[in-house]
């Protein structure tokens, strides 16, 4: 009999099925010592007992069930971005309140924990290879730096038919394993998050379907914030970088009903899904509330130069020490209103003449604040946790 620990970030165990007929749990197998003793035991005898403790309250859940080991495509189909997963069909369970004789306190989360992997039924993950046998690549053909940390990157697609046509508000999933994968390592104290990183990244498409680009090209506008984006920022176009395109997905669509003025709240780089929609919208019936850092003003200037009529529909809130003598005149030249401060609740509350549906694309903290300010409104937002 084997006795083994499995842990991860809150939510790493997913409920795949929970009805009168069956209850099924699924969890990913993270990188370990590669002896596969736990999986070997389950392959020999699929029966398993699982203890799920709550160390703060002392409550404990005991379940028994039958396991199934999922490998490769079978794992990824159920739990995207997983090469190994275990499915547990529950036979019996028992919950005991304060069943533990000891208590614990929350500690620092392990730096080796990867992000939670959601079920395919919870958040459909794009995979261009699932519907056909043709491998699709995205080749980097142009790079423009808009600020010191924000750039626009253009890619051409090797097989547009196999990849499928993207729509405004969708994102592309690019796989960087071949370029940045370091191979197997049991531990990696210098970069612990790399151990269970599949190096697949999703980026919102910022180019428009009605622009000047061919159907087999798209652009992303991104911030340099990590290993993958730093890799892209360091690329020389002449190197001819080609990255596997895993797929295209997303449903963040901006609707503009006839006669209505549509409000959009953007936080910094969160302007990207709006950029893809702009050519098909009436810019005079858009109200853009844009919170941006002073060092990223180059992104705002570039946006107004590409869409000259947008400025008159925009209020920009600048944080991080804006040089008013230089920044404000540049924004006002494009018709935008600008304030050297953070966005406040009163900036978006109680406004007349706007649609009851608000669109928001921002980081988690900004998005949560904006949603709370818009109580009573219908809020559609872009979720960065693809």
Coordinates of N, CA, C and O in Angstrom, one line a residue, residues 55 57 75 98 111 140 146 154 165 168 195 213 217 239 299 312 335 339 346 353 357 371 373:
X55 N -6.7 22.3 7.6 CA -5.9 22.3 8.8 C -6.3 23.5 9.7 O -5.9 23.5 10.9
X57 N -9.6 24.6 10.3 CA -10.8 24.3 11.1 C -10.7 23.0 11.7 O -11.5 22.7 12.7
X75 N -5.2 13.3 -21.1 CA -5.1 14.3 -20.0 C -5.4 15.7 -20.5 O -6.2 16.4 -19.8
X98 N -14.3 18.9 12.5 CA -13.3 18.9 13.6 C -12.8 17.6 13.8 O -12.6 17.2 15.0
X111 N 6.6 28.2 -4.1 CA 6.9 28.9 -5.4 C 6.8 27.9 -6.5 O 6.8 28.3 -7.7
X140 N 7.1 35.5 -36.6 CA 7.2 36.9 -36.2 C 7.8 37.7 -37.4 O 8.9 37.4 -37.9
X146 N 6.4 50.6 -28.5 CA 5.6 51.7 -28.3 C 6.0 52.5 -27.0 O 5.9 53.7 -27.0
X154 N 3.8 41.6 -34.9 CA 2.9 41.0 -36.0 C 3.4 39.7 -36.4 O 4.7 39.4 -36.5
X165 N -10.1 31.5 -38.7 CA -10.1 33.0 -38.7 C -10.5 33.5 -37.4 O -11.5 33.1 -36.8
X168 N -12.7 39.8 -33.5 CA -12.3 40.8 -32.5 C -12.7 40.3 -31.1 O -13.7 39.7 -30.9
X195 N 9.2 24.8 -13.3 CA 9.1 23.4 -13.3 C 7.9 22.8 -13.9 O 7.9 21.8 -14.6
X213 N -4.2 44.4 -42.8 CA -3.5 43.2 -42.8 C -4.1 42.1 -43.6 O -5.4 42.0 -43.7
X217 N -2.4 37.2 -41.3 CA -1.6 37.9 -40.3 C -2.4 38.5 -39.2 O -3.6 38.8 -39.3
X239 N 15.7 36.9 -37.6 CA 15.9 35.6 -37.2 C 14.8 34.6 -37.6 O 15.0 33.4 -37.6
X299 N 1.7 54.4 -25.5 CA 0.6 53.5 -26.0 C -0.6 54.3 -26.3 O -1.3 54.1 -27.4
X312 N -11.6 62.1 -28.8 CA -12.7 62.9 -28.4 C -13.7 62.1 -27.5 O -14.5 62.7 -26.8
X335 N -7.7 65.5 -28.7 CA -9.1 65.7 -28.3 C -9.4 65.0 -27.0 O -10.6 65.0 -26.5
X339 N -6.4 63.6 -16.8 CA -6.2 64.0 -15.5 C -5.0 63.2 -14.8 O -4.9 62.0 -15.0
X346 N -16.4 58.1 -8.6 CA -17.3 59.1 -9.1 C -17.0 59.4 -10.6 O -17.9 60.1 -11.2
X353 N -26.8 59.0 -20.2 CA -26.7 58.8 -21.6 C -25.8 57.6 -22.1 O -25.5 57.5 -23.3
X357 N -24.9 48.4 -20.3 CA -23.9 47.4 -20.4 C -22.5 48.0 -20.4 O -22.2 48.8 -21.4
X371 N -15.9 46.9 -11.1 CA -17.1 46.1 -11.0 C -17.9 46.5 -9.8 O -19.2 46.7 -9.8
X373 N -17.8 49.4 -8.3 CA -18.3 50.8 -8.5 C -19.6 50.8 -9.4 O -20.4 51.7 -9.3

